[in-house]
PDB file of N, CA, C and O and ligand atoms in Angstrom:
ATOM      1  N   MET A  20     -66.179 403.484 243.153  1.00 62.00           N
ATOM      2  CA  MET A  20     -65.546 402.753 244.256  1.00 62.00           C
ATOM      3  C   MET A  20     -64.526 401.766 243.693  1.00 62.00           C
ATOM      4  O   MET A  20     -64.839 400.973 242.823  1.00 62.00           O
ATOM      5  N   THR A  21     -63.347 401.821 244.234  1.00 76.00           N
ATOM      6  CA  THR A  21     -62.320 400.883 243.804  1.00 76.00           C
ATOM      7  C   THR A  21     -62.416 399.596 244.612  1.00 76.00           C
ATOM      8  O   THR A  21     -62.526 399.631 245.829  1.00 76.00           O
ATOM      9  N   THR A  22     -62.403 398.494 243.914  1.00 87.00           N
ATOM     10  CA  THR A  22     -62.409 397.185 244.558  1.00 87.00           C
ATOM     11  C   THR A  22     -61.058 396.917 245.203  1.00 87.00           C
ATOM     12  O   THR A  22     -60.035 397.328 244.664  1.00 87.00           O
ATOM     13  N   THR A  23     -61.043 396.245 246.329  1.00 91.00           N
ATOM     14  CA  THR A  23     -59.777 395.802 246.915  1.00 91.00           C
ATOM     15  C   THR A  23     -59.723 394.281 246.894  1.00 91.00           C
ATOM     16  O   THR A  23     -60.641 393.615 247.332  1.00 91.00           O
ATOM     17  N   LEU A  24     -58.652 393.778 246.328  1.00 87.00           N
ATOM     18  CA  LEU A  24     -58.430 392.335 246.261  1.00 87.00           C
ATOM     19  C   LEU A  24     -57.002 392.067 246.688  1.00 87.00           C
ATOM     20  O   LEU A  24     -56.094 392.762 246.249  1.00 87.00           O
ATOM     21  N   PRO A  25     -56.785 391.049 247.523  1.00 87.00           N
ATOM     22  CA  PRO A  25     -55.389 390.694 247.787  1.00 87.00           C
ATOM     23  C   PRO A  25     -54.767 390.176 246.482  1.00 87.00           C
ATOM     24  O   PRO A  25     -55.455 389.538 245.698  1.00 87.00           O
ATOM     25  N   PRO A  26     -53.506 390.479 246.224  1.00 88.00           N
ATOM     26  CA  PRO A  26     -52.897 390.035 244.973  1.00 88.00           C
ATOM     27  C   PRO A  26     -52.897 388.513 244.861  1.00 88.00           C
ATOM     28  O   PRO A  26     -52.570 387.822 245.806  1.00 88.00           O
ATOM     29  N   ARG A  27     -53.301 387.999 243.695  1.00 88.00           N
ATOM     30  CA  ARG A  27     -53.340 386.542 243.489  1.00 88.00           C
ATOM     31  C   ARG A  27     -52.022 386.038 242.927  1.00 88.00           C
ATOM     32  O   ARG A  27     -51.817 384.842 242.827  1.00 88.00           O
ATOM     33  N   ARG A  28     -51.199 386.934 242.479  1.00 89.00           N
ATOM     34  CA  ARG A  28     -49.873 386.522 242.024  1.00 89.00           C
ATOM     35  C   ARG A  28     -48.854 387.481 242.597  1.00 89.00           C
ATOM     36  O   ARG A  28     -49.215 388.569 243.043  1.00 89.00           O
ATOM     37  N   PRO A  29     -47.593 387.087 242.630  1.00 92.00           N
ATOM     38  CA  PRO A  29     -46.598 387.921 243.298  1.00 92.00           C
ATOM     39  C   PRO A  29     -46.526 389.317 242.684  1.00 92.00           C
ATOM     40  O   PRO A  29     -46.602 389.469 241.457  1.00 92.00           O
ATOM     41  N   LEU A  30     -46.401 390.298 243.536  1.00 94.00           N
ATOM     42  CA  LEU A  30     -46.212 391.665 243.061  1.00 94.00           C
ATOM     43  C   LEU A  30     -44.780 391.815 242.556  1.00 94.00           C
ATOM     44  O   LEU A  30     -43.863 391.237 243.123  1.00 94.00           O
ATOM     45  N   PRO A  31     -44.604 392.616 241.511  1.00 94.00           N
ATOM     46  CA  PRO A  31     -43.233 392.893 241.072  1.00 94.00           C
ATOM     47  C   PRO A  31     -42.487 393.683 242.140  1.00 94.00           C
ATOM     48  O   PRO A  31     -43.109 394.315 242.998  1.00 94.00           O
ATOM     49  N   ARG A  32     -41.166 393.627 242.096  1.00 91.00           N
ATOM     50  CA  ARG A  32     -40.388 394.428 243.041  1.00 91.00           C
ATOM     51  C   ARG A  32     -40.664 395.910 242.803  1.00 91.00           C
ATOM     52  O   ARG A  32     -40.575 396.381 241.673  1.00 91.00           O
ATOM     53  N   ARG A  33     -40.969 396.639 243.873  1.00 93.00           N
ATOM     54  CA  ARG A  33     -41.351 398.040 243.733  1.00 93.00           C
ATOM     55  C   ARG A  33     -40.253 398.867 243.076  1.00 93.00           C
ATOM     56  O   ARG A  33     -40.519 399.773 242.285  1.00 93.00           O
ATOM     57  N   ALA A  34     -38.996 398.553 243.416  1.00 90.00           N
ATOM     58  CA  ALA A  34     -37.884 399.342 242.899  1.00 90.00           C
ATOM     59  C   ALA A  34     -37.782 399.274 241.374  1.00 90.00           C
ATOM     60  O   ALA A  34     -37.238 400.172 240.747  1.00 90.00           O
ATOM     61  N   GLY A  35     -38.307 398.199 240.790  1.00 94.00           N
ATOM     62  CA  GLY A  35     -38.213 398.050 239.342  1.00 94.00           C
ATOM     63  C   GLY A  35     -39.383 398.670 238.589  1.00 94.00           C
ATOM     64  O   GLY A  35     -39.432 398.600 237.368  1.00 94.00           O
ATOM     65  N   LEU A  36     -40.318 399.270 239.296  1.00 97.00           N
ATOM     66  CA  LEU A  36     -41.520 399.807 238.662  1.00 97.00           C
ATOM     67  C   LEU A  36     -41.346 401.272 238.272  1.00 97.00           C
ATOM     68  O   LEU A  36     -40.483 401.972 238.800  1.00 97.00           O
ATOM     69  N   THR A  37     -42.198 401.712 237.360  1.00 97.00           N
ATOM     70  CA  THR A  37     -42.208 403.130 236.994  1.00 97.00           C
ATOM     71  C   THR A  37     -42.879 403.930 238.111  1.00 97.00           C
ATOM     72  O   THR A  37     -43.574 403.375 238.961  1.00 97.00           O
ATOM     73  N   ARG A  38     -42.670 405.236 238.074  1.00 97.00           N
ATOM     74  CA  ARG A  38     -43.311 406.092 239.088  1.00 97.00           C
ATOM     75  C   ARG A  38     -44.824 405.973 239.041  1.00 97.00           C
ATOM     76  O   ARG A  38     -45.494 406.006 240.064  1.00 97.00           O
ATOM     77  N   ARG A  39     -45.354 405.871 237.837  1.00 97.00           N
ATOM     78  CA  ARG A  39     -46.819 405.734 237.713  1.00 97.00           C
ATOM     79  C   ARG A  39     -47.294 404.466 238.404  1.00 97.00           C
ATOM     80  O   ARG A  39     -48.343 404.460 239.052  1.00 97.00           O
ATOM     81  N   GLN A  40     -46.554 403.387 238.225  1.00 98.00           N
ATOM     82  CA  GLN A  40     -46.935 402.133 238.877  1.00 98.00           C
ATOM     83  C   GLN A  40     -46.783 402.236 240.387  1.00 98.00           C
ATOM     84  O   GLN A  40     -47.601 401.722 241.143  1.00 98.00           O
ATOM     85  N   GLN A  41     -45.726 402.901 240.841  1.00 96.00           N
ATOM     86  CA  GLN A  41     -45.522 403.045 242.283  1.00 96.00           C
ATOM     87  C   GLN A  41     -46.629 403.877 242.920  1.00 96.00           C
ATOM     88  O   GLN A  41     -47.016 403.647 244.051  1.00 96.00           O
ATOM     89  N   ARG A  42     -47.152 404.850 242.158  1.00 95.00           N
ATOM     90  CA  ARG A  42     -48.228 405.704 242.666  1.00 95.00           C
ATOM     91  C   ARG A  42     -49.591 405.047 242.587  1.00 95.00           C
ATOM     92  O   ARG A  42     -50.565 405.572 243.104  1.00 95.00           O
ATOM     93  N   GLY A  43     -49.702 403.944 241.854  1.00 96.00           N
ATOM     94  CA  GLY A  43     -51.001 403.321 241.665  1.00 96.00           C
ATOM     95  C   GLY A  43     -51.767 403.891 240.488  1.00 96.00           C
ATOM     96  O   GLY A  43     -52.947 403.629 240.326  1.00 96.00           O
ATOM     97  N   ALA A  44     -51.081 404.675 239.651  1.00 97.00           N
ATOM     98  CA  ALA A  44     -51.737 405.242 238.473  1.00 97.00           C
ATOM     99  C   ALA A  44     -51.760 404.248 237.317  1.00 97.00           C
ATOM    100  O   ALA A  44     -52.591 404.355 236.420  1.00 97.00           O
ATOM    101  N   SER A  45     -50.833 403.289 237.348  1.00 98.00           N
ATOM    102  CA  SER A  45     -50.765 402.261 236.307  1.00 98.00           C
ATOM    103  C   SER A  45     -50.742 400.889 236.960  1.00 98.00           C
ATOM    104  O   SER A  45     -50.270 400.735 238.091  1.00 98.00           O
ATOM    105  N   CYS A  46     -51.208 399.896 236.207  1.00 97.00           N
ATOM    106  CA  CYS A  46     -51.207 398.503 236.691  1.00 97.00           C
ATOM    107  C   CYS A  46     -49.772 398.058 236.992  1.00 97.00           C
ATOM    108  O   CYS A  46     -48.874 398.267 236.176  1.00 97.00           O
ATOM    109  N   VAL A  47     -49.564 397.433 238.154  1.00 97.00           N
ATOM    110  CA  VAL A  47     -48.210 396.991 238.517  1.00 97.00           C
ATOM    111  C   VAL A  47     -47.704 395.878 237.604  1.00 97.00           C
ATOM    112  O   VAL A  47     -46.511 395.653 237.518  1.00 97.00           O
ATOM    113  N   TRP A  48     -48.618 395.156 236.950  1.00 97.00           N
ATOM    114  CA  TRP A  48     -48.175 394.038 236.102  1.00 97.00           C
ATOM    115  C   TRP A  48     -48.047 394.429 234.640  1.00 97.00           C
ATOM    116  O   TRP A  48     -47.044 394.142 234.015  1.00 97.00           O
ATOM    117  N   CYS A  49     -49.085 395.060 234.057  1.00 97.00           N
ATOM    118  CA  CYS A  49     -49.043 395.304 232.608  1.00 97.00           C
ATOM    119  C   CYS A  49     -48.837 396.778 232.277  1.00 97.00           C
ATOM    120  O   CYS A  49     -48.697 397.130 231.113  1.00 97.00           O
ATOM    121  N   CYS A  50     -48.829 397.649 233.289  1.00 97.00           N
ATOM    122  CA  CYS A  50     -48.485 399.060 233.086  1.00 97.00           C
ATOM    123  C   CYS A  50     -49.587 399.886 232.426  1.00 97.00           C
ATOM    124  O   CYS A  50     -49.391 401.057 232.140  1.00 97.00           O
ATOM    125  N   ILE A  51     -50.753 399.291 232.201  1.00 97.00           N
ATOM    126  CA  ILE A  51     -51.850 400.037 231.585  1.00 97.00           C
ATOM    127  C   ILE A  51     -52.281 401.160 232.542  1.00 97.00           C
ATOM    128  O   ILE A  51     -52.239 400.993 233.756  1.00 97.00           O
ATOM    129  N   VAL A  52     -52.661 402.304 231.975  1.00 97.00           N
ATOM    130  CA  VAL A  52     -53.129 403.421 232.799  1.00 97.00           C
ATOM    131  C   VAL A  52     -54.503 403.082 233.359  1.00 97.00           C
ATOM    132  O   VAL A  52     -55.380 402.626 232.631  1.00 97.00           O
ATOM    133  N   LEU A  53     -54.666 403.280 234.664  1.00 97.00           N
ATOM    134  CA  LEU A  53     -55.887 402.872 235.348  1.00 97.00           C
ATOM    135  C   LEU A  53     -56.869 404.023 235.489  1.00 97.00           C
ATOM    136  O   LEU A  53     -56.472 405.172 235.644  1.00 97.00           O
ATOM    137  N   SER A  54     -58.149 403.684 235.447  1.00 95.00           N
ATOM    138  CA  SER A  54     -59.204 404.638 235.762  1.00 95.00           C
ATOM    139  C   SER A  54     -59.952 404.078 236.960  1.00 95.00           C
ATOM    140  O   SER A  54     -59.793 402.910 237.297  1.00 95.00           O
ATOM    141  N   PRO A  55     -60.777 404.895 237.600  1.00 91.00           N
ATOM    142  CA  PRO A  55     -61.528 404.372 238.748  1.00 91.00           C
ATOM    143  C   PRO A  55     -62.346 403.133 238.389  1.00 91.00           C
ATOM    144  O   PRO A  55     -62.584 402.271 239.245  1.00 91.00           O
ATOM    145  N   ASP A  56     -62.755 403.003 237.135  1.00 91.00           N
ATOM    146  CA  ASP A  56     -63.553 401.841 236.728  1.00 91.00           C
ATOM    147  C   ASP A  56     -62.722 400.579 236.536  1.00 91.00           C
ATOM    148  O   ASP A  56     -63.242 399.472 236.675  1.00 91.00           O
ATOM    149  N   THR A  57     -61.464 400.732 236.177  1.00 93.00           N
ATOM    150  CA  THR A  57     -60.659 399.549 235.852  1.00 93.00           C
ATOM    151  C   THR A  57     -59.662 399.199 236.942  1.00 93.00           C
ATOM    152  O   THR A  57     -59.042 398.148 236.898  1.00 93.00           O
ATOM    153  N   ALA A  58     -59.471 400.086 237.931  1.00 96.00           N
ATOM    154  CA  ALA A  58     -58.434 399.858 238.935  1.00 96.00           C
ATOM    155  C   ALA A  58     -58.909 398.898 240.022  1.00 96.00           C
ATOM    156  O   ALA A  58     -60.051 398.953 240.468  1.00 96.00           O
ATOM    157  N   VAL A  59     -58.023 398.028 240.438  1.00 96.00           N
ATOM    158  CA  VAL A  59     -58.251 397.154 241.585  1.00 96.00           C
ATOM    159  C   VAL A  59     -57.157 397.456 242.591  1.00 96.00           C
ATOM    160  O   VAL A  59     -55.972 397.375 242.275  1.00 96.00           O
ATOM    161  N   SER A  60     -57.555 397.837 243.806  1.00 96.00           N
ATOM    162  CA  SER A  60     -56.569 398.076 244.850  1.00 96.00           C
ATOM    163  C   SER A  60     -56.030 396.746 245.338  1.00 96.00           C
ATOM    164  O   SER A  60     -56.784 395.804 245.555  1.00 96.00           O
ATOM    165  N   LEU A  61     -54.730 396.665 245.492  1.00 95.00           N
ATOM    166  CA  LEU A  61     -54.110 395.411 245.934  1.00 95.00           C
ATOM    167  C   LEU A  61     -53.784 395.445 247.422  1.00 95.00           C
ATOM    168  O   LEU A  61     -52.974 394.663 247.917  1.00 95.00           O
ATOM    169  N   GLY A  62     -54.416 396.364 248.128  1.00 94.00           N
ATOM    170  CA  GLY A  62     -54.222 396.437 249.575  1.00 94.00           C
ATOM    171  C   GLY A  62     -52.953 397.182 249.938  1.00 94.00           C
ATOM    172  O   GLY A  62     -52.232 397.667 249.090  1.00 94.00           O
ATOM    173  N   THR A  63     -52.707 397.275 251.224  1.00 95.00           N
ATOM    174  CA  THR A  63     -51.518 397.961 251.709  1.00 95.00           C
ATOM    175  C   THR A  63     -50.355 396.979 251.744  1.00 95.00           C
ATOM    176  O   THR A  63     -50.446 395.931 252.363  1.00 95.00           O
ATOM    177  N   GLN A  64     -49.297 397.318 251.060  1.00 95.00           N
ATOM    178  CA  GLN A  64     -48.104 396.475 251.031  1.00 95.00           C
ATOM    179  C   GLN A  64     -46.964 397.244 251.677  1.00 95.00           C
ATOM    180  O   GLN A  64     -47.026 398.462 251.827  1.00 95.00           O
ATOM    181  N   THR A  65     -45.936 396.539 252.062  1.00 93.00           N
ATOM    182  CA  THR A  65     -44.772 397.227 252.620  1.00 93.00           C
ATOM    183  C   THR A  65     -43.550 396.957 251.759  1.00 93.00           C
ATOM    184  O   THR A  65     -43.479 395.942 251.059  1.00 93.00           O
ATOM    185  N   TYR A  66     -42.653 397.879 251.767  1.00 92.00           N
ATOM    186  CA  TYR A  66     -41.371 397.683 251.100  1.00 92.00           C
ATOM    187  C   TYR A  66     -40.303 398.277 251.996  1.00 92.00           C
ATOM    188  O   TYR A  66     -40.589 399.076 252.889  1.00 92.00           O
ATOM    189  N   GLN A  67     -39.076 397.849 251.748  1.00 90.00           N
ATOM    190  CA  GLN A  67     -37.987 398.235 252.636  1.00 90.00           C
ATOM    191  C   GLN A  67     -37.011 399.146 251.906  1.00 90.00           C
ATOM    192  O   GLN A  67     -36.598 398.867 250.778  1.00 90.00           O
ATOM    193  N   LEU A  68     -36.659 400.231 252.564  1.00 89.00           N
ATOM    194  CA  LEU A  68     -35.645 401.123 252.026  1.00 89.00           C
ATOM    195  C   LEU A  68     -34.255 400.519 252.239  1.00 89.00           C
ATOM    196  O   LEU A  68     -34.090 399.581 253.023  1.00 89.00           O
ATOM    197  N   ALA A  69     -33.277 401.086 251.561  1.00 90.00           N
ATOM    198  CA  ALA A  69     -31.906 400.580 251.676  1.00 90.00           C
ATOM    199  C   ALA A  69     -31.413 400.616 253.119  1.00 90.00           C
ATOM    200  O   ALA A  69     -30.607 399.783 253.533  1.00 90.00           O
ATOM    201  N   ASP A  70     -31.917 401.575 253.909  1.00 96.00           N
ATOM    202  CA  ASP A  70     -31.474 401.671 255.300  1.00 96.00           C
ATOM    203  C   ASP A  70     -32.272 400.753 256.232  1.00 96.00           C
ATOM    204  O   ASP A  70     -32.108 400.809 257.448  1.00 96.00           O
ATOM    205  N   GLY A  71     -33.153 399.921 255.670  1.00 95.00           N
ATOM    206  CA  GLY A  71     -33.880 398.957 256.474  1.00 95.00           C
ATOM    207  C   GLY A  71     -35.230 399.438 256.958  1.00 95.00           C
ATOM    208  O   GLY A  71     -35.977 398.680 257.563  1.00 95.00           O
ATOM    209  N   GLN A  72     -35.566 400.694 256.683  1.00 96.00           N
ATOM    210  CA  GLN A  72     -36.858 401.234 257.118  1.00 96.00           C
ATOM    211  C   GLN A  72     -37.992 400.659 256.269  1.00 96.00           C
ATOM    212  O   GLN A  72     -37.877 400.574 255.042  1.00 96.00           O
ATOM    213  N   ASP A  73     -39.065 400.236 256.905  1.00 96.00           N
ATOM    214  CA  ASP A  73     -40.227 399.720 256.185  1.00 96.00           C
ATOM    215  C   ASP A  73     -41.213 400.840 255.902  1.00 96.00           C
ATOM    216  O   ASP A  73     -41.578 401.595 256.803  1.00 96.00           O
ATOM    217  N   LEU A  74     -41.654 400.924 254.660  1.00 95.00           N
ATOM    218  CA  LEU A  74     -42.651 401.914 254.282  1.00 95.00           C
ATOM    219  C   LEU A  74     -43.832 401.199 253.631  1.00 95.00           C
ATOM    220  O   LEU A  74     -43.697 400.101 253.109  1.00 95.00           O
ATOM    221  N   GLU A  75     -44.980 401.882 253.662  1.00 96.00           N
ATOM    222  CA  GLU A  75     -46.169 401.315 253.028  1.00 96.00           C
ATOM    223  C   GLU A  75     -46.331 401.855 251.625  1.00 96.00           C
ATOM    224  O   GLU A  75     -45.950 402.977 251.332  1.00 96.00           O
ATOM    225  N   TRP A  76     -46.909 401.048 250.754  1.00 95.00           N
ATOM    226  CA  TRP A  76     -47.362 401.543 249.462  1.00 95.00           C
ATOM    227  C   TRP A  76     -48.665 400.875 249.117  1.00 95.00           C
ATOM    228  O   TRP A  76     -49.064 399.898 249.758  1.00 95.00           O
ATOM    229  N   HIS A  77     -49.355 401.429 248.159  1.00 95.00           N
ATOM    230  CA  HIS A  77     -50.713 400.992 247.835  1.00 95.00           C
ATOM    231  C   HIS A  77     -50.794 400.699 246.336  1.00 95.00           C
ATOM    232  O   HIS A  77     -51.334 401.500 245.582  1.00 95.00           O
ATOM    233  N   PRO A  78     -50.237 399.555 245.947  1.00 97.00           N
ATOM    234  CA  PRO A  78     -50.234 399.250 244.515  1.00 97.00           C
ATOM    235  C   PRO A  78     -51.642 398.978 243.988  1.00 97.00           C
ATOM    236  O   PRO A  78     -52.526 398.559 244.737  1.00 97.00           O
ATOM    237  N   ARG A  79     -51.819 399.231 242.700  1.00 97.00           N
ATOM    238  CA  ARG A  79     -53.098 398.919 242.058  1.00 97.00           C
ATOM    239  C   ARG A  79     -52.829 398.158 240.761  1.00 97.00           C
ATOM    240  O   ARG A  79     -51.779 398.302 240.140  1.00 97.00           O
ATOM    241  N   GLY A  80     -53.788 397.374 240.385  1.00 97.00           N
ATOM    242  CA  GLY A  80     -53.691 396.640 239.133  1.00 97.00           C
ATOM    243  C   GLY A  80     -54.962 396.829 238.332  1.00 97.00           C
ATOM    244  O   GLY A  80     -55.947 397.369 238.837  1.00 97.00           O
ATOM    245  N   CYS A  81     -54.931 396.382 237.081  1.00 96.00           N
ATOM    246  CA  CYS A  81     -56.150 396.415 236.278  1.00 96.00           C
ATOM    247  C   CYS A  81     -56.969 395.169 236.596  1.00 96.00           C
ATOM    248  O   CYS A  81     -56.451 394.183 237.120  1.00 96.00           O
ATOM    249  N   THR A  82     -58.243 395.214 236.301  1.00 94.00           N
ATOM    250  CA  THR A  82     -59.132 394.100 236.602  1.00 94.00           C
ATOM    251  C   THR A  82     -58.611 392.797 235.986  1.00 94.00           C
ATOM    252  O   THR A  82     -58.624 391.755 236.626  1.00 94.00           O
ATOM    253  N   ARG A  83     -58.168 392.888 234.728  1.00 93.00           N
ATOM    254  CA  ARG A  83     -57.726 391.676 234.021  1.00 93.00           C
ATOM    255  C   ARG A  83     -56.550 391.003 234.725  1.00 93.00           C
ATOM    256  O   ARG A  83     -56.564 389.808 234.953  1.00 93.00           O
ATOM    257  N   CYS A  84     -55.534 391.786 235.071  1.00 95.00           N
ATOM    258  CA  CYS A  84     -54.362 391.198 235.742  1.00 95.00           C
ATOM    259  C   CYS A  84     -54.709 390.730 237.150  1.00 95.00           C
ATOM    260  O   CYS A  84     -54.275 389.667 237.573  1.00 95.00           O
ATOM    261  N   ALA A  85     -55.502 391.523 237.862  1.00 92.00           N
ATOM    262  CA  ALA A  85     -55.795 391.196 239.258  1.00 92.00           C
ATOM    263  C   ALA A  85     -56.618 389.917 239.372  1.00 92.00           C
ATOM    264  O   ALA A  85     -56.507 389.191 240.346  1.00 92.00           O
ATOM    265  N   GLU A  86     -57.433 389.642 238.353  1.00 89.00           N
ATOM    266  CA  GLU A  86     -58.292 388.459 238.432  1.00 89.00           C
ATOM    267  C   GLU A  86     -57.666 387.242 237.797  1.00 89.00           C
ATOM    268  O   GLU A  86     -58.155 386.131 237.962  1.00 89.00           O
ATOM    269  N   ALA A  87     -56.572 387.431 237.057  1.00 85.00           N
ATOM    270  CA  ALA A  87     -55.856 386.290 236.479  1.00 85.00           C
ATOM    271  C   ALA A  87     -55.080 385.588 237.579  1.00 85.00           C
ATOM    272  O   ALA A  87     -54.494 386.237 238.433  1.00 85.00           O
ATOM    273  N   GLY A  88     -55.083 384.282 237.567  1.00 66.00           N
ATOM    274  CA  GLY A  88     -54.462 383.540 238.666  1.00 66.00           C
ATOM    275  C   GLY A  88     -52.965 383.539 238.665  1.00 66.00           C
ATOM    276  O   GLY A  88     -52.242 383.733 237.821  1.00 66.00           O
TER     277      GLY A  88
HETATM  278 ZN1   ZN B  20     -52.769 394.883 234.203  1.00 68.93          ZN
END
């Protein structure tokens, strides 16, 4: 079971992340590859496309980054 925690620090801009980070396969902060044991779901976030459309994404972080203030 993946834990869900609201992000305690600002999320990086989605556009600047790697595909793995955008998919939730890697930590959004430190880029470490996540496993079900180490991943923390950061909840549903929204981002805006260039045309103004809002889309959802589901970023994940590692336990260490997610729990750091
Ligand atoms: Zn991390």
